[in-house]
């Protein structure tokens, strides 16, 4: 039996690679009758870099400015002229010193520095994974890192962070546009929010980054003001584009730089050459920490199920918890979902022992697959 394990991270418990490894152990990988192919995946947010490395990209260390300016040693992934840059790995929430949220002053400068490092290394395609950001700055830090000049009324550079956009009076994007002139910039994300408004970066995601109601109003106004100045100085109006509000508006900056938008999971699966792995497979196991309503909209499990459907391979899912009913899952191409909550009702245990619980759950999946054995016999 050939089983493809294409899972996302179990946030707070396991990376995608760790989750795949525990499932493989539980499935009996190494037995003569079981072959397990591990394909760690991500939806464009945190874990995208890891997925690229698992797919054969080379890790290239870089040092960048973290979300509040502290140096961060991180990496980009490079293969044959293509680089993968993960925003979360350069200036994400998890990199805030002491975990202290800084909704007004956190910046995307480090992400721009990582993109610049990819260009400097000779890459002409840069895949930019959006998600997990600590900031709401419309990607102003990215633009600055690539050479753009964002100045206040006195001609000085504005402070970093979303609040700094209150002070911008002059926008010169030409140096940044020249830097990326021969670069194909691809945005990988699972959200389609615009930059501003009730569905925009500040209103929807600002509170997750520590923004109060007053902060949200201030940030949304600052984003709108910045977009207005950009429109006046360049004629570019991309604030309403799907995904412009991704990662605190980093998607907006990427659009200004000529970036194109792709569904994150689809792009990651291409990098992982998922179709090659699915050819001849008997079963696909996908999953993530929480399989919920949000999972049905651009997240990894449904993307994996769509890919498996092209090859006629059945799909089941595993998750820490499952809150979607069976009918919705089947409509999304997932035959059945298994939850760690089937083994324990202690949430802390399901987090701290997620790996061991996955190993316990995996044999149940095989036990529920008599139809797979029948298909194998038919092929013989």
mmCIF file of C-alpha atoms in Angstrom:
data_model
loop_
_atom_site.group_PDB
_atom_site.id
_atom_site.type_symbol
_atom_site.label_atom_id
_atom_site.label_comp_id
_atom_site.label_asym_id
_atom_site.label_seq_id
_atom_site.Cartn_x
_atom_site.Cartn_y
_atom_site.Cartn_z
ATOM 1 C CA UNK A 1 0.000 0.000 0.000
ATOM 2 C CA UNK A 2 1.372 3.399 -1.012
ATOM 3 C CA UNK A 3 0.221 6.202 1.297
ATOM 4 C CA UNK A 4 0.958 9.889 0.759
ATOM 5 C CA UNK A 5 1.001 11.857 4.025
ATOM 6 C CA UNK A 6 0.560 15.530 3.065
ATOM 7 C CA UNK A 7 -0.133 17.389 6.285
ATOM 8 C CA UNK A 8 0.229 20.959 7.486
ATOM 9 C CA UNK A 9 1.571 21.902 10.898
ATOM 10 C CA UNK A 10 -0.318 21.232 14.131
ATOM 11 C CA UNK A 11 0.182 24.765 15.399
ATOM 12 C CA UNK A 12 1.636 24.917 18.869
ATOM 13 C CA UNK A 13 2.439 21.210 18.819
ATOM 14 C CA UNK A 14 4.162 19.883 15.698
ATOM 15 C CA UNK A 15 5.691 21.151 12.494
ATOM 16 C CA UNK A 16 4.321 19.651 9.299
ATOM 17 C CA UNK A 17 7.417 17.457 8.960
ATOM 18 C CA UNK A 18 7.074 16.228 12.548
ATOM 19 C CA UNK A 19 3.374 15.447 12.094
ATOM 20 C CA UNK A 20 4.132 13.520 8.894
ATOM 21 C CA UNK A 21 6.902 11.555 10.644
ATOM 22 C CA UNK A 22 4.666 10.519 13.555
ATOM 23 C CA UNK A 23 1.916 9.413 11.175
ATOM 24 C CA UNK A 24 4.435 7.425 9.148
ATOM 25 C CA UNK A 25 5.577 5.600 12.280
ATOM 26 C CA UNK A 26 2.010 4.798 13.231
ATOM 27 C CA UNK A 27 1.260 3.523 9.740
ATOM 28 C CA UNK A 28 4.118 1.051 9.976
ATOM 29 C CA UNK A 29 6.441 2.649 7.438
ATOM 30 C CA UNK A 30 9.218 0.198 6.704
ATOM 31 C CA UNK A 31 6.948 -2.825 6.564
ATOM 32 C CA UNK A 32 7.241 -4.585 3.212
ATOM 33 C CA UNK A 33 3.546 -3.975 2.494
ATOM 34 C CA UNK A 34 3.455 -0.247 3.415
ATOM 35 C CA UNK A 35 5.208 2.649 1.682
ATOM 36 C CA UNK A 36 4.688 6.088 3.204
ATOM 37 C CA UNK A 37 5.602 9.221 1.241
ATOM 38 C CA UNK A 38 5.944 12.269 3.479
ATOM 39 C CA UNK A 39 5.015 15.619 1.902
ATOM 40 C CA UNK A 40 4.964 18.441 4.491
ATOM 41 C CA UNK A 41 2.758 21.254 3.185
ATOM 42 C CA UNK A 42 1.677 24.792 4.082
ATOM 43 C CA UNK A 43 -0.832 27.339 2.863
ATOM 44 C CA UNK A 44 1.571 30.241 2.320
ATOM 45 C CA UNK A 45 1.907 31.208 5.984
ATOM 46 C CA UNK A 46 4.322 29.868 8.575
ATOM 47 C CA UNK A 47 5.646 26.508 7.482
ATOM 48 C CA UNK A 48 6.031 27.503 3.829
ATOM 49 C CA UNK A 49 9.817 27.703 4.130
ATOM 50 C CA UNK A 50 9.938 24.279 5.768
ATOM 51 C CA UNK A 51 7.746 22.822 3.017
ATOM 52 C CA UNK A 52 10.094 24.204 0.363
ATOM 53 C CA UNK A 53 13.133 22.736 2.113
ATOM 54 C CA UNK A 54 11.380 19.365 2.382
ATOM 55 C CA UNK A 55 10.727 19.599 -1.368
ATOM 56 C CA UNK A 56 14.455 19.811 -2.090
ATOM 57 C CA UNK A 57 15.195 23.529 -1.930
ATOM 58 C CA UNK A 58 18.536 24.590 -0.430
ATOM 59 C CA UNK A 59 18.553 26.485 2.867
ATOM 60 C CA UNK A 60 20.407 29.800 2.545
ATOM 61 C CA UNK A 61 20.969 31.578 5.877
ATOM 62 C CA UNK A 62 20.175 35.315 6.078
ATOM 63 C CA UNK A 63 20.210 37.858 8.884
ATOM 64 C CA UNK A 64 17.405 40.418 8.843
ATOM 65 C CA UNK A 65 15.673 42.915 11.095
ATOM 66 C CA UNK A 66 12.937 41.318 13.155
ATOM 67 C CA UNK A 67 9.486 42.855 13.597
ATOM 68 C CA UNK A 68 10.733 45.430 16.112
ATOM 69 C CA UNK A 69 14.237 45.894 14.726
ATOM 70 C CA UNK A 70 16.196 43.208 16.585
ATOM 71 C CA UNK A 71 18.443 41.040 14.376
ATOM 72 C CA UNK A 72 16.966 37.674 13.387
ATOM 73 C CA UNK A 73 18.970 34.791 11.940
ATOM 74 C CA UNK A 74 16.677 33.010 9.522
ATOM 75 C CA UNK A 75 16.818 31.608 5.990
ATOM 76 C CA UNK A 76 15.404 31.624 2.506
ATOM 77 C CA UNK A 77 14.991 28.516 0.340
ATOM 78 C CA UNK A 78 16.597 28.436 -3.115
ATOM 79 C CA UNK A 79 16.386 26.053 -6.073
ATOM 80 C CA UNK A 80 17.366 26.682 -9.682
ATOM 81 C CA UNK A 81 16.838 30.439 -9.692
ATOM 82 C CA UNK A 82 13.690 30.353 -7.547
ATOM 83 C CA UNK A 83 13.629 31.548 -3.935
ATOM 84 C CA UNK A 84 11.009 31.066 -1.248
ATOM 85 C CA UNK A 85 10.740 33.821 1.351
ATOM 86 C CA UNK A 86 8.454 33.328 4.322
ATOM 87 C CA UNK A 87 7.267 36.497 6.028
ATOM 88 C CA UNK A 88 6.600 34.676 9.306
ATOM 89 C CA UNK A 89 10.230 33.518 9.413
ATOM 90 C CA UNK A 90 11.568 37.060 9.039
ATOM 91 C CA UNK A 91 9.233 39.387 10.931
ATOM 92 C CA UNK A 92 6.360 37.242 12.179
ATOM 93 C CA UNK A 93 4.433 37.197 15.431
ATOM 94 C CA UNK A 94 6.562 34.389 16.840
ATOM 95 C CA UNK A 95 9.665 36.591 16.523
ATOM 96 C CA UNK A 96 8.414 39.405 18.769
ATOM 97 C CA UNK A 97 10.840 39.781 21.700
ATOM 98 C CA UNK A 98 9.270 38.238 24.771
ATOM 99 C CA UNK A 99 6.094 37.669 22.773
ATOM 100 C CA UNK A 100 5.086 41.290 23.420
ATOM 101 C CA UNK A 101 2.675 42.493 20.745
ATOM 102 C CA UNK A 102 3.528 45.766 18.999
ATOM 103 C CA UNK A 103 0.599 46.495 16.657
ATOM 104 C CA UNK A 104 1.605 50.086 15.878
ATOM 105 C CA UNK A 105 5.365 49.796 15.477
ATOM 106 C CA UNK A 106 6.076 46.268 14.181
ATOM 107 C CA UNK A 107 7.438 46.338 10.642
ATOM 108 C CA UNK A 108 7.945 44.156 7.568
ATOM 109 C CA UNK A 109 11.470 45.490 6.973
ATOM 110 C CA UNK A 110 12.988 42.032 7.516
ATOM 111 C CA UNK A 111 10.801 40.461 4.841
ATOM 112 C CA UNK A 112 12.015 43.051 2.354
ATOM 113 C CA UNK A 113 15.616 42.372 3.346
ATOM 114 C CA UNK A 114 15.073 38.650 2.728
ATOM 115 C CA UNK A 115 13.576 39.371 -0.705
ATOM 116 C CA UNK A 116 16.579 41.579 -1.437
ATOM 117 C CA UNK A 117 18.921 38.755 -0.375
ATOM 118 C CA UNK A 118 17.118 36.394 -2.762
ATOM 119 C CA UNK A 119 17.582 38.845 -5.616
ATOM 120 C CA UNK A 120 21.229 39.366 -4.661
ATOM 121 C CA UNK A 121 21.764 35.591 -4.806
ATOM 122 C CA UNK A 122 20.696 35.635 -8.458
ATOM 123 C CA UNK A 123 17.120 34.375 -8.098
ATOM 124 C CA UNK A 124 14.698 35.807 -10.625
ATOM 125 C CA UNK A 125 11.563 34.174 -9.238
ATOM 126 C CA UNK A 126 10.682 34.960 -5.632
ATOM 127 C CA UNK A 127 7.775 33.197 -3.971
ATOM 128 C CA UNK A 128 6.664 35.295 -1.026
ATOM 129 C CA UNK A 129 4.701 33.385 1.614
ATOM 130 C CA UNK A 130 2.298 35.725 3.384
ATOM 131 C CA UNK A 131 0.965 34.970 6.831
ATOM 132 C CA UNK A 132 1.805 35.108 10.517
ATOM 133 C CA UNK A 133 2.812 38.769 10.407
ATOM 134 C CA UNK A 134 3.251 40.887 13.522
ATOM 135 C CA UNK A 135 2.668 44.169 11.703
ATOM 136 C CA UNK A 136 0.033 46.204 9.904
ATOM 137 C CA UNK A 137 2.209 48.517 7.817
ATOM 138 C CA UNK A 138 0.966 47.930 4.241
ATOM 139 C CA UNK A 139 4.358 46.387 3.497
ATOM 140 C CA UNK A 140 6.038 49.789 3.927
ATOM 141 C CA UNK A 141 9.012 48.038 5.512
ATOM 142 C CA UNK A 142 9.339 45.766 2.485
ATOM 143 C CA UNK A 143 9.311 48.739 0.127
ATOM 144 C CA UNK A 144 11.877 50.581 2.253
ATOM 145 C CA UNK A 145 14.213 47.580 2.341
ATOM 146 C CA UNK A 146 14.130 47.451 -1.452
ATOM 147 C CA UNK A 147 15.005 51.139 -1.786
ATOM 148 C CA UNK A 148 11.694 53.030 -1.770
ATOM 149 C CA UNK A 149 11.725 56.437 -0.087
ATOM 150 C CA UNK A 150 8.816 57.153 2.259
ATOM 151 C CA UNK A 151 9.335 60.622 3.689
ATOM 152 C CA UNK A 152 7.548 62.955 6.088
ATOM 153 C CA UNK A 153 6.816 66.622 5.449
ATOM 154 C CA UNK A 154 10.360 67.610 6.502
ATOM 155 C CA UNK A 155 11.964 65.141 4.091
ATOM 156 C CA UNK A 156 13.001 62.649 6.775
ATOM 157 C CA UNK A 157 12.257 58.947 6.605
ATOM 158 C CA UNK A 158 9.055 58.015 8.409
ATOM 159 C CA UNK A 159 9.231 55.698 11.448
ATOM 160 C CA UNK A 160 8.800 51.999 10.787
ATOM 161 C CA UNK A 161 5.472 50.348 11.549
ATOM 162 C CA UNK A 162 1.867 51.056 10.700
ATOM 163 C CA UNK A 163 1.663 54.137 12.909
ATOM 164 C CA UNK A 164 4.523 55.662 10.945
ATOM 165 C CA UNK A 165 2.260 55.873 7.911
ATOM 166 C CA UNK A 166 0.466 58.712 9.726
ATOM 167 C CA UNK A 167 3.456 60.878 8.869
ATOM 168 C CA UNK A 168 4.133 59.976 5.233
ATOM 169 C CA UNK A 169 3.992 62.941 2.851
ATOM 170 C CA UNK A 170 6.139 61.817 -0.094
ATOM 171 C CA UNK A 171 6.270 58.408 -1.761
ATOM 172 C CA UNK A 172 9.030 57.449 -4.211
ATOM 173 C CA UNK A 173 8.765 53.810 -5.276
ATOM 174 C CA UNK A 174 11.091 54.038 -8.276
ATOM 175 C CA UNK A 175 14.219 52.604 -6.587
ATOM 176 C CA UNK A 176 12.260 49.575 -5.337
ATOM 177 C CA UNK A 177 10.620 49.046 -8.717
ATOM 178 C CA UNK A 178 14.046 49.129 -10.351
ATOM 179 C CA UNK A 179 15.342 46.571 -7.861
ATOM 180 C CA UNK A 180 12.622 44.067 -8.810
ATOM 181 C CA UNK A 181 12.439 45.007 -12.493
ATOM 182 C CA UNK A 182 13.572 41.579 -13.743
ATOM 183 C CA UNK A 183 12.037 39.581 -10.886
ATOM 184 C CA UNK A 184 8.867 37.512 -10.980
ATOM 185 C CA UNK A 185 7.348 38.079 -7.536
ATOM 186 C CA UNK A 186 4.616 35.610 -6.589
ATOM 187 C CA UNK A 187 2.387 36.109 -3.540
ATOM 188 C CA UNK A 188 1.391 32.899 -1.777
ATOM 189 C CA UNK A 189 -1.535 33.369 0.595
ATOM 190 C CA UNK A 190 -4.790 31.840 1.755
ATOM 191 C CA UNK A 191 -6.689 35.123 2.287
ATOM 192 C CA UNK A 192 -8.271 37.559 -0.159
ATOM 193 C CA UNK A 193 -8.871 40.602 2.052
ATOM 194 C CA UNK A 194 -8.479 44.114 0.600
ATOM 195 C CA UNK A 195 -6.121 46.590 2.255
ATOM 196 C CA UNK A 196 -8.669 48.739 4.094
ATOM 197 C CA UNK A 197 -12.252 48.820 5.315
ATOM 198 C CA UNK A 198 -14.310 46.417 7.390
ATOM 199 C CA UNK A 199 -12.711 43.420 5.683
ATOM 200 C CA UNK A 200 -9.257 44.980 5.529
ATOM 201 C CA UNK A 201 -5.929 44.254 7.173
ATOM 202 C CA UNK A 202 -6.432 46.345 10.303
ATOM 203 C CA UNK A 203 -10.085 45.514 10.989
ATOM 204 C CA UNK A 204 -9.844 41.754 10.489
ATOM 205 C CA UNK A 205 -6.340 40.899 11.654
ATOM 206 C CA UNK A 206 -5.251 43.886 13.759
ATOM 207 C CA UNK A 207 -6.813 42.598 16.994
ATOM 208 C CA UNK A 208 -4.851 39.339 16.667
ATOM 209 C CA UNK A 209 -1.699 41.469 16.716
ATOM 210 C CA UNK A 210 -2.686 43.385 19.828
ATOM 211 C CA UNK A 211 -4.507 46.322 18.241
ATOM 212 C CA UNK A 212 -7.197 47.953 20.373
ATOM 213 C CA UNK A 213 -10.350 49.376 18.805
ATOM 214 C CA UNK A 214 -8.659 52.794 18.691
ATOM 215 C CA UNK A 215 -5.511 51.240 17.184
ATOM 216 C CA UNK A 216 -7.565 49.548 14.463
ATOM 217 C CA UNK A 217 -9.193 52.850 13.501
ATOM 218 C CA UNK A 218 -5.809 54.593 13.454
ATOM 219 C CA UNK A 219 -4.145 51.875 11.407
ATOM 220 C CA UNK A 220 -6.981 51.641 8.896
ATOM 221 C CA UNK A 221 -6.871 55.411 8.371
ATOM 222 C CA UNK A 222 -3.079 55.317 7.990
ATOM 223 C CA UNK A 223 -3.273 52.491 5.439
ATOM 224 C CA UNK A 224 -5.895 54.401 3.476
ATOM 225 C CA UNK A 225 -3.847 57.590 3.578
ATOM 226 C CA UNK A 226 -0.761 55.760 2.355
ATOM 227 C CA UNK A 227 -2.675 54.095 -0.471
ATOM 228 C CA UNK A 228 -4.051 57.493 -1.470
ATOM 229 C CA UNK A 229 -0.562 59.004 -1.689
ATOM 230 C CA UNK A 230 0.650 56.021 -3.710
ATOM 231 C CA UNK A 231 -2.268 56.455 -6.092
ATOM 232 C CA UNK A 232 -1.521 60.160 -6.520
ATOM 233 C CA UNK A 233 2.217 59.661 -7.087
ATOM 234 C CA UNK A 234 2.166 56.530 -9.256
ATOM 235 C CA UNK A 235 -1.355 56.115 -10.608
ATOM 236 C CA UNK A 236 -1.394 52.606 -9.098
ATOM 237 C CA UNK A 237 -4.573 51.667 -7.224
ATOM 238 C CA UNK A 238 -4.263 48.108 -5.932
ATOM 239 C CA UNK A 239 -5.677 48.503 -2.417
ATOM 240 C CA UNK A 240 -8.832 46.631 -3.388
ATOM 241 C CA UNK A 241 -7.055 43.680 -5.011
ATOM 242 C CA UNK A 242 -7.721 40.240 -3.444
ATOM 243 C CA UNK A 243 -4.987 39.600 -0.915
ATOM 244 C CA UNK A 244 -3.791 43.215 -0.674
ATOM 245 C CA UNK A 245 -4.678 43.045 3.017
ATOM 246 C CA UNK A 246 -2.795 39.784 3.585
ATOM 247 C CA UNK A 247 -0.121 39.840 6.299
ATOM 248 C CA UNK A 248 -0.994 43.314 7.526
ATOM 249 C CA UNK A 249 -1.006 44.733 4.012
ATOM 250 C CA UNK A 250 2.256 43.119 2.885
ATOM 251 C CA UNK A 251 0.230 41.843 -0.066
ATOM 252 C CA UNK A 252 -0.415 45.470 -1.051
ATOM 253 C CA UNK A 253 3.309 46.204 -1.245
ATOM 254 C CA UNK A 254 3.879 43.048 -3.256
ATOM 255 C CA UNK A 255 1.188 44.125 -5.723
ATOM 256 C CA UNK A 256 2.875 47.535 -6.061
ATOM 257 C CA UNK A 257 6.079 45.700 -6.936
ATOM 258 C CA UNK A 258 4.321 43.843 -9.744
ATOM 259 C CA UNK A 259 3.580 40.684 -7.797
ATOM 260 C CA UNK A 260 0.971 38.148 -8.855
ATOM 261 C CA UNK A 261 -1.335 36.348 -6.436
ATOM 262 C CA UNK A 262 -1.528 32.559 -6.086
ATOM 263 C CA UNK A 263 -3.427 30.368 -3.643
ATOM 264 C CA UNK A 264 -0.758 29.387 -1.150
ATOM 265 C CA UNK A 265 -1.506 25.678 -0.886
ATOM 266 C CA UNK A 266 -1.667 25.256 -4.680
ATOM 267 C CA UNK A 267 1.743 26.863 -5.050
ATOM 268 C CA UNK A 268 3.318 24.823 -2.242
ATOM 269 C CA UNK A 269 1.947 21.609 -3.738
ATOM 270 C CA UNK A 270 3.518 22.528 -7.075
ATOM 271 C CA UNK A 271 6.873 23.116 -5.378
ATOM 272 C CA UNK A 272 6.536 19.714 -3.702
ATOM 273 C CA UNK A 273 5.679 18.093 -7.071
ATOM 274 C CA UNK A 274 2.614 16.563 -5.504
ATOM 275 C CA UNK A 275 1.359 15.038 -8.772
ATOM 276 C CA UNK A 276 4.482 12.881 -8.967
ATOM 277 C CA UNK A 277 3.847 11.591 -5.450
ATOM 278 C CA UNK A 278 0.151 10.942 -6.061
ATOM 279 C CA UNK A 279 0.722 8.804 -9.140
ATOM 280 C CA UNK A 280 0.031 5.225 -8.073
ATOM 281 C CA UNK A 281 -0.956 6.152 -4.512
ATOM 282 C CA UNK A 282 -3.671 4.180 -2.704
ATOM 283 C CA UNK A 283 -4.490 6.722 -0.010
ATOM 284 C CA UNK A 284 -3.765 10.321 0.947
ATOM 285 C CA UNK A 285 -3.736 11.490 4.553
ATOM 286 C CA UNK A 286 -3.920 15.241 5.037
ATOM 287 C CA UNK A 287 -4.644 17.401 8.039
ATOM 288 C CA UNK A 288 -3.745 20.281 10.336
ATOM 289 C CA UNK A 289 -4.158 21.280 13.952
ATOM 290 C CA UNK A 290 -7.786 22.336 13.696
ATOM 291 C CA UNK A 291 -10.053 21.142 10.907
ATOM 292 C CA UNK A 292 -12.787 23.764 10.986
ATOM 293 C CA UNK A 293 -14.872 26.017 8.773
ATOM 294 C CA UNK A 294 -11.823 28.088 7.870
ATOM 295 C CA UNK A 295 -10.109 24.931 6.615
ATOM 296 C CA UNK A 296 -12.637 24.737 3.791
ATOM 297 C CA UNK A 297 -11.524 28.108 2.392
ATOM 298 C CA UNK A 298 -8.035 27.950 0.934
ATOM 299 C CA UNK A 299 -6.353 25.905 3.641
ATOM 300 C CA UNK A 300 -4.049 22.934 3.137
ATOM 301 C CA UNK A 301 -6.439 19.966 3.619
ATOM 302 C CA UNK A 302 -8.831 21.015 0.864
ATOM 303 C CA UNK A 303 -5.967 21.896 -1.469
ATOM 304 C CA UNK A 304 -4.499 18.432 -0.946
ATOM 305 C CA UNK A 305 -7.924 16.841 -1.490
ATOM 306 C CA UNK A 306 -8.335 18.735 -4.771
ATOM 307 C CA UNK A 307 -4.958 17.472 -5.987
ATOM 308 C CA UNK A 308 -5.770 13.889 -4.960
ATOM 309 C CA UNK A 309 -9.107 14.045 -6.771
ATOM 310 C CA UNK A 310 -7.264 14.608 -10.062
ATOM 311 C CA UNK A 311 -5.645 11.208 -9.554
ATOM 312 C CA UNK A 312 -8.701 9.444 -8.155
ATOM 313 C CA UNK A 313 -6.988 8.811 -4.814
ATOM 314 C CA UNK A 314 -9.181 8.741 -1.673
ATOM 315 C CA UNK A 315 -8.413 11.249 1.081
ATOM 316 C CA UNK A 316 -8.838 11.171 4.833
ATOM 317 C CA UNK A 317 -7.800 13.838 7.303
ATOM 318 C CA UNK A 318 -6.342 13.942 10.795
ATOM 319 C CA UNK A 319 -6.510 16.934 13.118
ATOM 320 C CA UNK A 320 -6.215 17.923 16.716
ATOM 321 C CA UNK A 321 -9.912 18.687 16.622
ATOM 322 C CA UNK A 322 -12.606 18.516 13.958
ATOM 323 C CA UNK A 323 -15.574 20.902 13.975
ATOM 324 C CA UNK A 324 -16.824 20.379 10.392
ATOM 325 C CA UNK A 325 -19.601 17.831 9.829
ATOM 326 C CA UNK A 326 -19.100 14.758 7.641
ATOM 327 C CA UNK A 327 -21.252 16.040 4.790
ATOM 328 C CA UNK A 328 -19.212 19.242 4.431
ATOM 329 C CA UNK A 329 -16.002 17.257 4.510
ATOM 330 C CA UNK A 330 -17.185 14.838 1.843
ATOM 331 C CA UNK A 331 -18.252 17.760 -0.334
ATOM 332 C CA UNK A 332 -14.678 19.052 -0.003
ATOM 333 C CA UNK A 333 -13.267 15.690 -1.107
ATOM 334 C CA UNK A 334 -12.369 14.301 2.326
ATOM 335 C CA UNK A 335 -13.952 10.908 3.036
ATOM 336 C CA UNK A 336 -13.476 10.981 6.772
ATOM 337 C CA UNK A 337 -11.699 12.955 9.483
ATOM 338 C CA UNK A 338 -9.983 11.564 12.568
ATOM 339 C CA UNK A 339 -9.427 13.801 15.589
ATOM 340 C CA UNK A 340 -7.020 13.512 18.492
ATOM 341 C CA UNK A 341 -10.029 14.322 20.658
ATOM 342 C CA UNK A 342 -11.206 10.777 19.898
ATOM 343 C CA UNK A 343 -8.317 9.617 22.070
ATOM 344 C CA UNK A 344 -8.400 12.225 24.817
ATOM 345 C CA UNK A 345 -10.743 14.971 25.926
ATOM 346 C CA UNK A 346 -7.894 16.782 27.661
ATOM 347 C CA UNK A 347 -6.922 19.684 25.381
ATOM 348 C CA UNK A 348 -3.540 20.152 27.042
ATOM 349 C CA UNK A 349 -2.707 16.481 26.521
ATOM 350 C CA UNK A 350 -3.752 16.639 22.869
ATOM 351 C CA UNK A 351 -1.295 19.517 22.417
ATOM 352 C CA UNK A 352 1.650 18.180 24.407
ATOM 353 C CA UNK A 353 1.327 14.571 23.228
ATOM 354 C CA UNK A 354 0.148 15.241 19.679
ATOM 355 C CA UNK A 355 2.916 13.131 18.133
ATOM 356 C CA UNK A 356 2.242 10.063 20.233
ATOM 357 C CA UNK A 357 -1.497 10.423 19.702
ATOM 358 C CA UNK A 358 -1.016 10.589 15.917
ATOM 359 C CA UNK A 359 0.971 7.352 16.075
ATOM 360 C CA UNK A 360 -1.890 5.752 18.000
ATOM 361 C CA UNK A 361 -4.524 7.068 15.596
ATOM 362 C CA UNK A 362 -2.746 6.023 12.385
ATOM 363 C CA UNK A 363 -3.451 2.257 12.589
ATOM 364 C CA UNK A 364 -7.174 3.011 12.818
ATOM 365 C CA UNK A 365 -6.960 4.622 9.401
ATOM 366 C CA UNK A 366 -5.531 1.442 7.896
ATOM 367 C CA UNK A 367 -8.119 -0.676 9.684
ATOM 368 C CA UNK A 368 -10.880 1.385 8.081
ATOM 369 C CA UNK A 369 -9.544 0.850 4.526
ATOM 370 C CA UNK A 370 -10.759 -2.583 3.315
ATOM 371 C CA UNK A 371 -11.759 -0.984 0.029
ATOM 372 C CA UNK A 372 -8.138 0.034 -0.541
ATOM 373 C CA UNK A 373 -7.024 -3.568 -0.222
ATOM 374 C CA UNK A 374 -9.676 -4.568 -2.757
ATOM 375 C CA UNK A 375 -8.376 -1.995 -5.230
ATOM 376 C CA UNK A 376 -4.831 -3.281 -4.782
ATOM 377 C CA UNK A 377 -5.978 -6.841 -5.513
ATOM 378 C CA UNK A 378 -7.864 -5.648 -8.609
ATOM 379 C CA UNK A 379 -4.691 -4.009 -9.898
ATOM 380 C CA UNK A 380 -2.775 -7.236 -9.453
#
